[in-house]
Amino acid sequence: VNDEELKKRIAEELALERARRDSEAQKRRLFGKLLERERISSNEHLTRAILRERAATEEERQKAQRYAKQLEEKDRELKKHDAYYKEQLARLEERSAQFYKVTTEQYQKAADEVSSRFK
């Protein structure tokens, strides 16, 4: 009877061990599936974040290009105004020099005339 009981007990323990192993294997598969879903979800979030960053970077690059073009246009406009005002200043200086020359000549002429009258 002992042998039969021992065999029965061993068979029960083997069955329990097999059930425990099956349970552990099932838990590992379930945990593996859960980890796989989590990894896929993380990858999707990461991919979306990367795409958002790329879009934001592209938008910033385009903005920088627009600002650079606007700055170049302003610079050209300022150079054009600078050239115009330098030209105007040169004309005014020339006219001022001419008026000074004419005025000086007229003054000298008048002074000579007054001097010759009252000698």
Protein backbone atom coordinates (compact mmCIF):
# COMPACT_ATOMS: atom_id res chain seq x y z
CA VAL A 1 0.00 0.00 0.00
CA ASN A 2 2.84 2.29 0.69
CA ASP A 3 4.14 2.00 -2.82
CA GLU A 4 0.76 2.78 -4.26
CA GLU A 5 0.27 5.68 -1.91
CA LEU A 6 3.74 6.90 -2.70
CA LYS A 7 3.10 6.60 -6.44
CA LYS A 8 -0.23 8.36 -6.01
CA ARG A 9 1.37 11.09 -3.95
CA ILE A 10 4.20 11.50 -6.46
CA ALA A 11 1.66 11.64 -9.29
CA GLU A 12 -0.31 14.32 -7.40
CA GLU A 13 2.82 16.32 -6.70
CA LEU A 14 3.87 16.00 -10.34
CA ALA A 15 0.41 17.15 -11.42
CA LEU A 16 0.58 20.07 -8.99
CA GLU A 17 4.06 20.94 -10.22
CA ARG A 18 2.90 20.69 -13.85
CA ALA A 19 -0.11 22.91 -13.03
CA ARG A 20 2.18 25.38 -11.27
CA ARG A 21 4.55 25.43 -14.27
CA ASP A 22 1.62 25.85 -16.66
CA SER A 23 0.30 28.67 -14.50
CA GLU A 24 3.75 30.30 -14.46
CA ALA A 25 4.09 29.88 -18.22
CA GLN A 26 0.65 31.39 -18.73
CA LYS A 27 1.58 34.31 -16.45
CA ARG A 28 4.82 34.81 -18.42
CA ARG A 29 2.91 34.77 -21.73
CA LEU A 30 0.35 37.21 -20.36
CA PHE A 31 3.07 39.42 -18.93
CA GLY A 32 4.95 39.20 -22.26
CA LYS A 33 1.84 40.26 -24.16
CA LEU A 34 1.31 43.10 -21.72
CA LEU A 35 4.92 44.20 -22.10
CA GLU A 36 4.63 43.98 -25.89
CA ARG A 37 1.48 46.15 -25.86
CA GLU A 38 3.22 48.63 -23.57
CA ARG A 39 6.29 48.70 -25.85
CA ILE A 40 4.10 49.27 -28.93
CA SER A 41 2.20 52.03 -27.13
CA SER A 42 5.45 53.67 -26.03
CA ASN A 43 6.83 53.47 -29.56
CA GLU A 44 3.66 55.08 -30.92
CA HIS A 45 3.88 57.90 -28.37
CA LEU A 46 7.54 58.36 -29.16
CA THR A 47 6.85 58.40 -32.90
CA ARG A 48 4.10 60.99 -32.47
CA ALA A 49 6.36 63.12 -30.29
CA ILE A 50 9.16 62.93 -32.87
CA LEU A 51 6.76 63.91 -35.66
CA ARG A 52 5.48 66.86 -33.60
CA GLU A 53 9.05 67.99 -32.93
CA ARG A 54 9.97 67.70 -36.60
CA ALA A 55 6.91 69.73 -37.58
CA ALA A 56 7.72 72.37 -34.97
CA THR A 57 11.35 72.48 -36.11
CA GLU A 58 10.29 72.88 -39.74
CA GLU A 59 7.88 75.65 -38.78
CA GLU A 60 10.62 77.44 -36.84
CA ARG A 61 13.01 77.08 -39.80
CA GLN A 62 10.44 78.57 -42.17
CA LYS A 63 9.76 81.39 -39.72
CA ALA A 64 13.48 82.10 -39.49
CA GLN A 65 13.71 82.20 -43.29
CA ARG A 66 10.78 84.65 -43.49
CA TYR A 67 12.37 86.87 -40.86
CA ALA A 68 15.71 86.73 -42.69
CA LYS A 69 14.03 87.81 -45.93
CA GLN A 70 12.21 90.63 -44.14
CA LEU A 71 15.47 91.72 -42.56
CA GLU A 72 17.24 91.71 -45.92
CA GLU A 73 14.42 93.78 -47.43
CA LYS A 74 14.61 96.30 -44.56
CA ASP A 75 18.38 96.44 -44.97
CA ARG A 76 18.02 97.15 -48.73
CA GLU A 77 15.41 99.82 -47.97
CA LEU A 78 17.67 101.46 -45.37
CA LYS A 79 20.61 101.46 -47.77
CA LYS A 80 18.41 103.02 -50.44
CA HIS A 81 17.26 105.75 -48.01
CA ASP A 82 20.84 106.28 -46.85
CA ALA A 83 22.02 106.81 -50.43
CA TYR A 84 19.10 109.19 -51.13
CA TYR A 85 19.78 111.30 -48.05
CA LYS A 86 23.52 111.41 -48.74
CA GLU A 87 22.74 112.65 -52.25
CA GLN A 88 20.36 115.28 -50.87
CA LEU A 89 22.94 116.38 -48.30
CA ALA A 90 25.60 116.70 -51.02
CA ARG A 91 23.21 118.84 -53.11
CA LEU A 92 22.41 121.07 -50.15
CA GLU A 93 26.09 121.48 -49.33
CA GLU A 94 26.83 122.37 -52.95
CA ARG A 95 23.99 124.93 -53.07
CA SER A 96 25.10 126.34 -49.74
CA ALA A 97 28.65 126.72 -51.06
CA GLN A 98 27.31 128.44 -54.19
CA PHE A 99 25.16 130.83 -52.12
CA TYR A 100 28.12 131.55 -49.88
CA LYS A 101 30.32 132.27 -52.89
CA VAL A 102 27.70 134.55 -54.51
CA THR A 103 27.01 136.31 -51.21
CA THR A 104 30.72 136.79 -50.57
CA GLU A 105 31.22 138.16 -54.09
CA GLN A 106 28.26 140.53 -53.73
CA TYR A 107 29.46 141.67 -50.33
CA GLN A 108 32.93 142.30 -51.67
CA LYS A 109 31.51 144.15 -54.67
CA ALA A 110 29.29 146.29 -52.44
CA ALA A 111 32.18 146.96 -50.07
CA ASP A 112 34.39 147.97 -52.99
CA GLU A 113 31.64 150.22 -54.36
CA VAL A 114 31.07 151.92 -50.99
CA SER A 115 34.80 152.28 -50.51
CA SER A 116 35.27 153.82 -53.96
CA ARG A 117 32.36 156.29 -53.42
CA PHE A 118 33.62 157.56 -50.10
CA LYS A 119 37.29 157.89 -50.83
